[in-house]
């Protein structure tokens, strides 16, 4: 494993690199945990050495810088910081995968720079819902109060509450919820930098009118293969939402993982790695 520090106009980006192959893929993590390796190592280690895998800590997470990017520039900052990172690495064409928030960044990147993307893998993707559940109430709680952060802090005080939260929303197979995972979530709930990154994501992802971003109306512009990977038990982004939009992508497909919730890369990393690699071979 190689670690790179790349300076962008938005701040330093820390990148984990594995492999030396001609085919290249970037893996973008989500919110709720602190950085790329916690999310992606289970998937990353299953790629062969003849594939070059990059997993950056996005702005606000891990070993990357933590600028104040909350608001309307949030997704632009992540997209452009990624573009500058890729330019620094002199990469012209690559595959791109992301989970949840990272999937929204990946979709936005592919829409803005389609000529660079050989294939796109949105996993448990944010960016495809027009609104939040109970939207105005959710908007008010996220934008006008710190209740969600307070709730995370309260949950983090109890191993039992953390485990129940993971099992309810994130991991379908209870046997996959390890003590290490519980301890990591508890750590996250105590660290102000990680909580701020989570709050910035939440507050940047809705306004009074609806959810942000909302890509459904422009999915037809994605001419590259778009492989949606989704858990059939995801309570945060229902798989029905993906079935409703997959055919809007000219080369869209969906792979459904039975029993998985919102973090399928934690439940079935080998299967996700295999699915991505098989689709990369077809290109």
Coordinates of C-alpha atoms in Angstrom, one line a residue, residues 1-4 15-18:
X1 CA 0.0 0.0 0.0
X2 CA 1.3 3.4 -1.0
X3 CA 0.1 6.7 0.5
X4 CA 0.2 9.9 -1.4
X15 CA -4.7 9.1 -1.3
X16 CA -4.2 5.4 -0.7
X17 CA -2.9 3.5 -3.7
X18 CA -2.7 -0.3 -4.3

